[in-house]
Amino acid sequence: MMALPYITEHTGFTGTVYATEPTVQIGRLLMEELVNFIERVPKAQSASLWKNKDIQRLLPSPLKDAVEVSTWRRCYTMQEVNSALSKIQLVGYSQKIELFGVVQVTPLSSGYALGSSNWIIQSHYEKVSYVSGSSLLTTHPQPMDQASLKNSDVLVLTGLTQIPTANPDGMVGEFCSNLALTIRNGGNVLVPCYPSGVIYDLLECLYQYIDSAGLSSVPFYFISPVANSSLEFSQIFAEWLCHNKQSKVYLPEPPFPHAELIQTNKLKHYPSIHGDFSNDFRQPCVVFTGHPSLRFGDVVHFMELWGKSSLNTVIFTEPDFSYLEALAPYQPLAMKCIYCPIDTRLNFIQVSKLLKEVQPLHVVCPEQYTQPPPAQSHRMDLMIDCQPPPMSYRRAEVLALPFKRRYEKIEIMPELADSLVPMEIKPGISLATVSAVLHTKDNKHVLQPPPRPAQPASGKKRKRMSDDVPDCKVLKPLLSGSIPVEQFVQSLEKHGFSDIKVEDTAKGHIVLLQEAETLIQIEEDSTHIICDNDEMLRVRLRDLVLKFLQKF
Amino acid sequence: MPEIRVTPLGAGQDVGRSCILVSIAGKNVMLDCGMHMGFNDDRRFPDFSYITQNGRLTDFLDCVIISHFHLDHCGALPYFSEMVGYDGPIYMTHPTQAICPILLEDYRKIAVDKKGEANFFTSQMIKDCMKKVVAVHLHQTVQVDDELEIKAYYAGHVLGAAMFQIKVGSESVVYTGDYNMTPDRHLGAAWIDKCRPNLLITESTYATTIRDSKRCRERDFLKKVHETVERGGKVLIPVFALGRAQELCILLETFWERMNLKVPIYFSTGLTEKANHYYKLFITWTNQKIRKTFVQRNMFEFKHIKAFDRAFADNPGPMVVFATPGMLHAGQSLQIFRKWAGNEKNMGTVGHKILSGQRKLEMEGRQVLEVKMQVEYMSFSAHADAKGIMQLVGQAEPESVLLVHGEAKKMGFLRQKIEQELRVSCYMPANGETVTLPTSPSIPVGISLGLLKREMAQGLLPEAKKPRLLHGTLIMKDSNFRLVSSEQALKELGLAEHQLRFTCRVHLQDTRKEQEMALRVYSHLKRLLPTLRTQVPRCCWCPGPTRMRNWGASLPHCSRRVSPRPLSGHTTHPGLWLCLATVPTRTWALTSAL
């Protein structure tokens, strides 16, 4: 979502974007925060000469190793964000969205965040599931919808957990105990975080934890340009929450306990460190603020303010950035650093459980997931294991999905269906020959009964009629079956042919009608009639032959 | 012949007790399960024994759908599910699920505690009943079973009100519940896509009214309230706790703020705060403006409106009181009404919902003629008016329309209008009367992509506009229907094609050389039979002098009857093979039209 403006604003993209309402609202907040942070530190000029490959080669790491630097872009503006979001059409879970009559797209709950979705793309006979950023853990969002993913031809799997070795529950516990320890020792706690997502769960944990840990007097500050909006928005998406939280709304109570934290003044939120915050600021305290990369945003101030004291602690919870790299510019650092990344997305054990449950015919995933991570190459359990082995893809690679389309849906009008005459060919299998007019509109096909031959009418009218009447010439039906010679001869005799001779050949028989100077070669799959040029005779023979054959 | 059957058990040519049975493609769905405000006897609830004489309702009904939380749409639900007995799913939206049990409990209290009715449903029954509810999102396609699916659309009547589409295969019915086509101060307008249902079941409360603009009514309302409080009178506004009350609160709140008025506004019963809270939490269901501004200012946090205490009613001086219930038939609103009715300075308005309530009000009005209180009737109820109903019918483009939830006379008028202006058939059954609509669902089959593409490719030819015949073979195996080309059908079934050939010897008398002769005959045939493929084999094996006989007569004769040129890739070799003396061809084609 965060890169949406780059697609919609500068590439000439004119299509529709589909997303759920919480995705749009919360995505807007995240982008708004990002834009705000970036715009606070305007750069008069930006260096670009280093992007030259020859120069980049000489630079120290990590600049040296950066890929595709020429494609790096400046951050978008709020105007671009608004324009991008205006192109989104809101959809709900399990809503079937018809695209050009060809495919149907359906979002499903992925269980990771408010309104986060997996998608099903299906035609009448094929089904592709896109599973990205899903979670099987019970946190605040609606649980993941697994049942609807069943019977997929292809399942595209991505957005797995970044820290497959960490257990989110354990991390939350560690987070709380470290926080309490620091506060008790008189230090401050800094939590670099995004303004939405895990923070709701952290606040909920703290809500239950602070009283038991004796922290009820410690102020919690949530500083972000969108802090207020984020907290407010989280309360109004009752329909997108897990069952527990939903039933709270029915009472009616706010679904998240941070409403109570705010009411009791334990949690305070500010748009930035300037203004009201500087008056209310009191230590020791806990501060939640962004950006988790520690490169911009209000978090930078706190790092510099608290970094020199060993009483203070910074706790990293967001898994998106390596905490060592994030801290690098602040070294040497006296402050304690705790790394408890909380990533609730699927780990490899959950993936294999999910695949067993859903049983797709093929799995497609990024290349990284098909081998153990480079740092832990002995951990064979840290990769996707399924049968048949997953197809992997790489950046900018085009992958042909392994299915062959054979059928499409077509509708037969009831009048036409009534006129069909099915024939039972084999037990349980019937055939019917269909001759109908095909109408295709919006990629939907309908078979209509063929119009009756035009009635002879006055000249003018007939001319117009002829436009509408299709080529009514009947197509030769295909014939099938074989002719039993004896019965054929009998019926020939019945119809007045006399003097019939039958000769056996290698492949069949030859029937000679001496009187009519006709020779009929009958083989398993063919009949060859050699006769005089007599239309009447031909018709008679044809009808006799056809009696023994099936027409399609 | 497949058909859709509709039987209203309530709300057929009537308002109240909404309950409509729909049978569609073998599925039975009950739409709404309401109570009638006008009755206190058996007629209060729909007659569920109509559904099945003996046997369980669960076996007969596939699902129950509740459109919104008003009691005339859900009031009989606990009676139906717990006392009559129904264990299947009940579908409603989230806000309806949240608010419905509260109103039911309220209703139960008035009926049992105040009126002392026995044999009424209990609180526990309401709880058990709500356990059977499945909440649906807007636009979510809910698969009730393999065939039956339902989908909710925004209806804008009250918080969480929805219209439902019920679909089985290609047949569908849309039930509107109550809806409003013009956005008001707190809710948006109803919307539905062009889903072309076989039948649209719409409410028709305001079948004959085309209401003046909302603004006029609002101005009127504010003026009257203002005048009354200015001269020191008290204003009683009987309302339902949820719905119009919030809209009027927003209206008065903004007016008070603008005019800087200090006269107190009260809202009776403990429900108020709770009700407003629901609006706050379900703000995604309100209109655009409120949703946009809720972070800065939640419209449902009122500054001027306070909770009412019974003692306040005797306070001197002007005041405005919202009291429940809306029909003035019981409870606090009736108490206050009795107290204030004697003073001509006071005013009561009725934000009425139920038309039978209106009649009652008239009785009450006649009774209080000697007591001088002014009674104003103002309708703020959010139903679509005639224009709105026509608009919705236009939006959904149904094959036919069925009217419920309105008075027979007015319905008749609207029916005429719909049939004349929109040219769709329109029905208005009374309670217990069944409307049967034959439907003609088309049959979906799978068409082999090869066949389809072949046809489509022809569609790209110059004469694409001209409809063309498609030939194929339908294979029916169990319930699996597939349309494939005839060749493929033969192949799949392991049947070999049987070739039928005719050979006919024709003698030509000519002295030219064979090669030249062959060419001449070839070009002649080509001209006569332009649509057939004519071939002269490179090696002509036929011997010398030949006689041409009957060619002139038979070939043109044939040419009218030959089939269109078969497509390339055909397995056989249709066409005319000219071997000077031998003309093998598939005579079936040549003579088939004889």
Short mmCIF file of C-alpha atoms in Angstrom, two decimals, chain B residues 96-464:
data_model
loop_
_atom_site.label_atom_id
_atom_site.label_comp_id
_atom_site.label_asym_id
_atom_site.label_seq_id
_atom_site.Cartn_x
_atom_site.Cartn_y
_atom_site.Cartn_z
CA THR B 96 -28.65 -4.52 13.85
CA GLN B 97 -27.22 -7.42 15.79
CA ALA B 98 -25.93 -5.02 18.42
CA ILE B 99 -29.06 -2.93 18.84
CA CYS B 100 -31.83 -5.43 18.16
CA PRO B 101 -31.60 -7.31 21.51
CA ILE B 102 -31.82 -4.04 23.44
CA LEU B 103 -35.02 -3.01 21.73
CA LEU B 104 -36.44 -6.49 22.15
CA GLU B 105 -35.69 -6.37 25.85
CA ASP B 106 -37.36 -2.97 26.08
CA TYR B 107 -40.39 -4.26 24.27
CA ARG B 108 -40.52 -7.29 26.55
CA LYS B 109 -40.35 -5.11 29.64
CA ILE B 110 -43.24 -2.93 28.54
CA ALA B 111 -45.32 -5.93 27.58
CA VAL B 112 -44.61 -8.07 30.62
CA ASP B 113 -43.76 -5.70 33.44
CA LYS B 114 -46.08 -2.81 32.62
CA LYS B 115 -48.97 -4.59 30.93
CA GLY B 116 -48.53 -7.82 32.84
CA GLU B 117 -48.73 -10.11 29.86
CA ALA B 118 -48.11 -13.76 30.45
CA ASN B 119 -46.72 -16.24 27.96
CA PHE B 120 -44.35 -13.72 26.48
CA PHE B 121 -40.74 -14.40 25.55
CA THR B 122 -38.17 -14.05 28.30
CA SER B 123 -34.82 -12.27 28.48
CA GLN B 124 -33.09 -15.60 28.19
CA MET B 125 -35.01 -16.32 25.02
CA ILE B 126 -33.79 -13.07 23.51
CA LYS B 127 -30.23 -14.09 24.34
CA ASP B 128 -30.66 -17.59 22.93
CA CYS B 129 -32.24 -16.16 19.83
CA MET B 130 -29.35 -13.77 19.26
CA LYS B 131 -26.95 -16.70 19.42
CA LYS B 132 -28.42 -17.93 16.15
CA VAL B 133 -27.59 -14.66 14.44
CA VAL B 134 -24.88 -14.49 11.81
CA ALA B 135 -23.65 -10.96 11.18
CA VAL B 136 -22.98 -9.85 7.62
CA HIS B 137 -20.93 -7.04 6.16
CA LEU B 138 -22.19 -4.73 3.48
CA HIS B 139 -21.66 -6.19 0.00
CA GLN B 140 -20.32 -9.41 1.46
CA THR B 141 -21.58 -12.43 -0.44
CA VAL B 142 -22.70 -14.90 2.19
CA GLN B 143 -22.98 -18.48 1.06
CA VAL B 144 -25.90 -19.83 3.09
CA ASP B 145 -25.40 -23.22 1.47
CA ASP B 146 -23.91 -24.43 -1.79
CA GLU B 147 -26.56 -22.77 -3.88
CA LEU B 148 -28.17 -20.01 -1.85
CA GLU B 149 -26.27 -16.77 -1.41
CA ILE B 150 -27.26 -13.44 0.07
CA LYS B 151 -25.73 -10.00 -0.14
CA ALA B 152 -26.48 -6.85 1.86
CA TYR B 153 -26.71 -3.32 0.44
CA TYR B 154 -26.86 -0.04 2.34
CA ALA B 155 -30.45 1.09 2.95
CA GLY B 156 -30.01 4.31 4.97
CA HIS B 157 -33.26 3.93 6.91
CA VAL B 158 -31.70 3.59 10.34
CA LEU B 159 -28.26 2.65 11.59
CA GLY B 160 -27.41 -0.73 10.12
CA ALA B 161 -30.49 -0.97 7.89
CA ALA B 162 -29.82 -3.07 4.83
CA MET B 163 -31.43 -4.32 1.66
CA PHE B 164 -30.79 -7.95 0.82
CA GLN B 165 -30.29 -9.75 -2.44
CA ILE B 166 -31.19 -13.45 -2.33
CA LYS B 167 -29.72 -15.42 -5.16
CA VAL B 168 -29.86 -19.03 -6.31
CA GLY B 169 -28.09 -19.73 -9.58
CA SER B 170 -29.25 -17.11 -12.04
CA GLU B 171 -32.48 -16.36 -10.18
CA SER B 172 -32.58 -13.60 -7.61
CA VAL B 173 -34.88 -11.54 -5.41
CA VAL B 174 -34.08 -8.22 -3.75
CA TYR B 175 -35.83 -7.26 -0.53
CA THR B 176 -35.43 -3.62 0.40
CA GLY B 177 -36.64 -3.64 3.99
CA ASP B 178 -37.21 0.04 4.79
CA TYR B 179 -34.98 2.45 2.95
CA ASN B 180 -34.36 6.07 2.23
CA MET B 181 -33.14 7.44 -1.05
CA THR B 182 -32.10 10.87 0.21
CA PRO B 183 -29.20 11.24 2.63
CA ASP B 184 -30.18 12.89 5.90
CA ARG B 185 -28.26 14.49 8.70
CA HIS B 186 -26.75 11.29 9.95
CA LEU B 187 -27.23 8.56 7.37
CA GLY B 188 -26.43 8.15 3.70
CA ALA B 189 -28.77 7.23 0.87
CA ALA B 190 -29.71 3.70 -0.11
CA TRP B 191 -27.80 2.30 -3.03
CA ILE B 192 -27.96 -0.85 -5.09
CA ASP B 193 -26.18 -1.84 -8.26
CA LYS B 194 -27.87 -2.85 -11.48
CA CYS B 195 -28.28 -6.43 -10.31
CA ARG B 196 -31.40 -7.11 -12.44
CA PRO B 197 -33.25 -9.37 -10.03
CA ASN B 198 -36.27 -11.39 -11.10
CA LEU B 199 -38.23 -9.68 -8.37
CA LEU B 200 -37.83 -6.57 -6.25
CA ILE B 201 -39.81 -6.57 -2.99
CA THR B 202 -40.01 -2.97 -1.90
CA GLU B 203 -41.64 -1.11 0.96
CA SER B 204 -44.19 1.50 -0.04
CA THR B 205 -44.94 3.49 3.11
CA TYR B 206 -44.95 6.72 1.17
CA ALA B 207 -46.33 5.28 -2.03
CA THR B 208 -48.28 8.38 -2.94
CA THR B 209 -46.32 11.11 -1.26
CA ILE B 210 -43.66 13.13 -2.88
CA ARG B 211 -42.24 14.87 0.11
CA ASP B 212 -41.11 18.45 0.08
CA SER B 213 -37.46 18.98 0.61
CA LYS B 214 -36.00 17.90 3.88
CA ARG B 215 -34.70 21.40 4.54
CA CYS B 216 -38.22 22.84 4.58
CA ARG B 217 -39.36 20.27 7.06
CA GLU B 218 -36.36 20.89 9.22
CA ARG B 219 -36.84 24.64 9.14
CA ASP B 220 -40.49 24.16 10.00
CA PHE B 221 -39.62 21.92 12.91
CA LEU B 222 -36.98 24.27 14.29
CA LYS B 223 -39.28 27.27 13.93
CA LYS B 224 -42.08 25.61 15.86
CA VAL B 225 -39.79 24.37 18.61
CA HIS B 226 -38.15 27.75 18.86
CA GLU B 227 -41.47 29.63 19.02
CA THR B 228 -42.73 27.38 21.78
CA VAL B 229 -39.70 27.71 23.99
CA GLU B 230 -39.58 31.46 23.32
CA ARG B 231 -43.02 31.87 24.84
CA GLY B 232 -42.00 29.70 27.75
CA GLY B 233 -43.69 26.50 26.65
CA LYS B 234 -42.43 22.96 26.92
CA VAL B 235 -41.84 20.77 23.90
CA LEU B 236 -42.39 17.04 24.00
CA ILE B 237 -40.97 15.02 21.16
CA PRO B 238 -41.92 11.36 21.40
CA VAL B 239 -39.33 9.34 19.51
CA PHE B 240 -37.78 5.94 19.38
CA ALA B 241 -34.50 5.80 21.22
CA LEU B 242 -32.59 4.97 18.10
CA GLY B 243 -32.95 6.37 14.67
CA ARG B 244 -34.78 9.62 14.07
CA ALA B 245 -33.92 10.71 17.60
CA GLN B 246 -30.25 11.04 16.69
CA GLU B 247 -31.04 13.00 13.59
CA LEU B 248 -33.26 15.42 15.51
CA CYS B 249 -30.64 15.68 18.24
CA ILE B 250 -28.03 16.69 15.69
CA LEU B 251 -30.49 19.16 14.22
CA LEU B 252 -31.37 20.76 17.55
CA GLU B 253 -27.79 20.66 18.77
CA THR B 254 -26.51 22.61 15.79
CA PHE B 255 -29.47 25.00 15.99
CA TRP B 256 -28.92 25.63 19.70
CA GLU B 257 -25.27 26.27 19.07
CA ARG B 258 -25.98 28.66 16.24
CA MET B 259 -28.71 30.57 18.10
CA ASN B 260 -26.84 30.37 21.36
CA LEU B 261 -29.93 29.09 23.20
CA LYS B 262 -29.80 28.10 26.83
CA VAL B 263 -33.12 26.29 27.13
CA PRO B 264 -32.36 22.75 28.34
CA ILE B 265 -32.82 19.77 26.05
CA TYR B 266 -33.37 16.41 27.68
CA PHE B 267 -33.40 12.94 26.38
CA SER B 268 -35.45 10.48 28.40
CA THR B 269 -34.52 6.95 29.43
CA GLY B 270 -31.10 5.49 30.04
CA LEU B 271 -30.98 4.34 26.47
CA THR B 272 -29.90 7.71 25.18
CA GLU B 273 -26.30 7.59 26.04
CA LYS B 274 -26.04 4.00 25.05
CA ALA B 275 -27.79 4.69 21.79
CA ASN B 276 -25.50 7.56 20.98
CA HIS B 277 -22.59 5.33 21.81
CA TYR B 278 -23.70 2.83 19.20
CA TYR B 279 -23.69 5.59 16.66
CA LYS B 280 -20.17 6.53 17.69
CA LEU B 281 -18.85 2.99 17.36
CA PHE B 282 -20.68 2.24 14.11
CA ILE B 283 -19.76 5.53 12.57
CA THR B 284 -18.78 3.77 9.35
CA TRP B 285 -22.50 3.26 8.77
CA THR B 286 -23.34 6.96 8.94
CA ASN B 287 -23.02 9.51 6.18
CA GLN B 288 -19.90 10.81 4.54
CA LYS B 289 -19.76 14.11 6.40
CA ILE B 290 -19.97 12.63 9.87
CA ARG B 291 -17.42 9.98 9.02
CA LYS B 292 -14.98 12.52 7.72
CA THR B 293 -15.10 14.77 10.73
CA PHE B 294 -15.43 12.27 13.52
CA VAL B 295 -11.79 12.45 14.60
CA GLN B 296 -12.04 16.17 15.24
CA ARG B 297 -15.57 16.14 16.50
CA ASN B 298 -17.88 13.22 17.00
CA MET B 299 -21.35 14.41 16.03
CA PHE B 300 -22.90 12.08 18.55
CA GLU B 301 -21.25 13.71 21.53
CA PHE B 302 -23.88 16.31 22.33
CA LYS B 303 -23.12 19.35 24.42
CA HIS B 304 -26.61 20.70 24.91
CA ILE B 305 -28.53 17.50 25.35
CA LYS B 306 -28.67 16.00 28.79
CA ALA B 307 -30.24 13.01 30.42
CA PHE B 308 -33.81 13.47 31.63
CA ASP B 309 -35.05 12.80 35.11
CA ARG B 310 -38.70 12.28 35.89
CA ALA B 311 -38.65 15.17 38.34
CA PHE B 312 -37.64 17.60 35.58
CA ALA B 313 -41.09 17.34 34.01
CA ASP B 314 -42.53 19.51 36.80
CA ASN B 315 -39.79 22.12 36.50
CA PRO B 316 -41.08 25.53 35.55
CA GLY B 317 -39.92 27.26 32.42
CA PRO B 318 -39.34 26.07 28.88
CA MET B 319 -37.63 22.87 27.95
CA VAL B 320 -37.42 20.35 25.13
CA VAL B 321 -37.76 16.67 25.93
CA PHE B 322 -37.19 13.69 23.70
CA ALA B 323 -39.15 10.84 25.23
CA THR B 324 -39.64 7.24 24.29
CA PRO B 325 -41.56 5.44 22.94
CA GLY B 326 -42.37 7.28 19.77
CA MET B 327 -46.03 6.41 19.51
CA LEU B 328 -47.10 7.86 22.81
CA HIS B 329 -48.86 4.64 23.66
CA ALA B 330 -47.03 3.88 26.88
CA GLY B 331 -43.99 4.66 28.93
CA GLN B 332 -42.38 7.96 29.64
CA SER B 333 -43.64 9.87 26.65
CA LEU B 334 -47.22 9.13 27.66
CA GLN B 335 -46.58 10.22 31.24
CA ILE B 336 -45.10 13.52 30.18
CA PHE B 337 -47.85 13.97 27.64
CA ARG B 338 -50.48 13.63 30.36
CA LYS B 339 -48.70 16.16 32.51
CA TRP B 340 -48.21 18.80 29.87
CA ALA B 341 -51.31 18.37 27.78
CA GLY B 342 -53.29 20.86 29.85
CA ASN B 343 -51.27 23.91 28.91
CA GLU B 344 -51.79 25.57 25.57
CA LYS B 345 -48.27 26.93 25.65
CA ASN B 346 -46.84 23.47 25.35
CA MET B 347 -46.31 21.61 22.18
CA GLY B 348 -45.97 17.98 21.30
CA THR B 349 -44.72 16.66 18.05
CA VAL B 350 -44.84 13.12 16.99
CA GLY B 351 -41.92 11.72 15.15
CA HIS B 352 -44.12 8.87 14.24
CA LYS B 353 -43.21 5.72 12.46
CA ILE B 354 -46.23 3.56 12.54
CA LEU B 355 -49.34 4.62 10.74
CA SER B 356 -51.64 2.89 13.19
CA GLY B 357 -49.95 5.07 15.75
CA GLN B 358 -51.18 8.04 13.82
CA ARG B 359 -54.77 6.95 14.25
CA LYS B 360 -54.22 6.51 17.91
CA LEU B 361 -52.78 9.95 18.06
CA GLU B 362 -55.92 11.37 16.54
CA MET B 363 -57.97 9.72 19.22
CA GLU B 364 -55.72 11.13 21.81
CA GLY B 365 -55.91 14.47 20.07
CA ARG B 366 -59.70 14.53 20.18
CA GLN B 367 -59.54 13.59 23.78
CA VAL B 368 -57.27 16.48 24.59
CA LEU B 369 -59.21 18.99 22.55
CA GLU B 370 -60.44 20.58 25.74
CA VAL B 371 -56.92 20.54 27.06
CA LYS B 372 -55.14 23.10 25.02
CA MET B 373 -51.79 21.65 24.17
CA GLN B 374 -50.80 22.06 20.55
CA VAL B 375 -50.19 18.86 18.76
CA GLU B 376 -48.05 19.00 15.68
CA TYR B 377 -47.54 16.05 13.45
CA MET B 378 -44.22 16.01 11.74
CA SER B 379 -42.85 13.22 9.72
CA PHE B 380 -39.16 12.75 9.79
CA SER B 381 -39.24 9.10 9.21
CA ALA B 382 -36.75 8.01 6.63
CA HIS B 383 -38.72 6.09 4.07
CA ALA B 384 -38.36 6.48 0.37
CA ASP B 385 -41.17 8.49 -1.16
CA ALA B 386 -42.81 7.63 -4.48
CA LYS B 387 -39.98 9.27 -6.35
CA GLY B 388 -37.42 7.36 -4.32
CA ILE B 389 -39.13 4.03 -4.88
CA MET B 390 -39.25 4.62 -8.62
CA GLN B 391 -35.61 5.61 -8.50
CA LEU B 392 -34.61 2.38 -6.75
CA VAL B 393 -36.62 0.29 -9.17
CA GLY B 394 -34.77 2.04 -11.95
CA GLN B 395 -31.45 1.36 -10.27
CA ALA B 396 -31.97 -2.35 -9.79
CA GLU B 397 -33.87 -2.98 -13.06
CA PRO B 398 -35.97 -5.89 -11.81
CA GLU B 399 -38.22 -7.99 -14.02
CA SER B 400 -41.11 -7.40 -11.66
CA VAL B 401 -41.88 -5.51 -8.47
CA LEU B 402 -43.82 -6.54 -5.38
CA LEU B 403 -45.09 -3.95 -2.92
CA VAL B 404 -45.32 -4.50 0.83
CA HIS B 405 -45.30 -2.32 3.95
CA GLY B 406 -47.90 0.21 2.87
CA GLU B 407 -51.62 0.88 2.63
CA ALA B 408 -53.57 -0.96 -0.03
CA LYS B 409 -55.02 2.16 -1.61
CA LYS B 410 -51.72 3.92 -1.93
CA MET B 411 -50.06 0.75 -3.16
CA GLY B 412 -52.60 0.47 -5.92
CA PHE B 413 -51.73 3.94 -7.10
CA LEU B 414 -48.02 3.23 -7.05
CA ARG B 415 -48.52 -0.06 -8.79
CA GLN B 416 -50.25 1.68 -11.64
CA LYS B 417 -47.47 4.18 -11.83
CA ILE B 418 -44.75 1.54 -11.88
CA GLU B 419 -46.49 -0.51 -14.52
CA GLN B 420 -47.12 2.49 -16.73
CA GLU B 421 -43.89 4.38 -16.35
CA LEU B 422 -41.35 1.62 -15.90
CA ARG B 423 -43.23 -1.12 -17.74
CA VAL B 424 -42.52 -3.83 -15.22
CA SER B 425 -45.25 -5.99 -13.78
CA CYS B 426 -46.12 -5.13 -10.20
CA TYR B 427 -47.86 -7.11 -7.47
CA MET B 428 -49.32 -6.21 -4.09
CA PRO B 429 -50.47 -9.37 -2.30
CA ALA B 430 -52.43 -9.16 0.96
CA ASN B 431 -51.29 -11.17 3.97
CA GLY B 432 -51.49 -14.88 3.30
CA GLU B 433 -51.91 -14.37 -0.42
CA THR B 434 -49.29 -15.99 -2.65
CA VAL B 435 -47.80 -14.45 -5.74
CA THR B 436 -46.24 -16.92 -8.15
CA LEU B 437 -43.80 -15.73 -10.75
CA PRO B 438 -42.64 -18.17 -13.38
CA THR B 439 -38.97 -17.77 -14.11
CA SER B 440 -36.91 -19.10 -16.92
CA PRO B 441 -33.41 -19.57 -15.66
CA SER B 442 -30.88 -20.25 -18.34
CA ILE B 443 -28.72 -23.30 -17.97
CA PRO B 444 -25.03 -22.78 -17.38
CA VAL B 445 -22.77 -25.26 -19.14
CA GLY B 446 -19.06 -25.35 -19.79
CA ILE B 447 -18.04 -24.67 -23.33
CA SER B 448 -14.74 -25.98 -24.56
CA LEU B 449 -12.39 -23.11 -25.12
CA GLY B 450 -11.44 -24.48 -28.52
CA LEU B 451 -14.99 -24.31 -29.79
CA LEU B 452 -15.60 -20.92 -28.28
CA LYS B 453 -12.43 -19.45 -29.70
CA ARG B 454 -13.24 -20.83 -33.09
CA GLU B 455 -16.59 -19.07 -32.99
CA MET B 456 -15.14 -15.89 -31.60
CA ALA B 457 -12.48 -15.79 -34.29
CA GLN B 458 -15.26 -15.83 -36.83
CA GLY B 459 -16.82 -12.96 -34.99
CA LEU B 460 -13.83 -10.91 -36.04
CA LEU B 461 -14.55 -11.44 -39.71
CA PRO B 462 -16.12 -8.61 -41.70
CA GLU B 463 -19.63 -9.88 -41.28
CA ALA B 464 -19.25 -10.09 -37.53
#
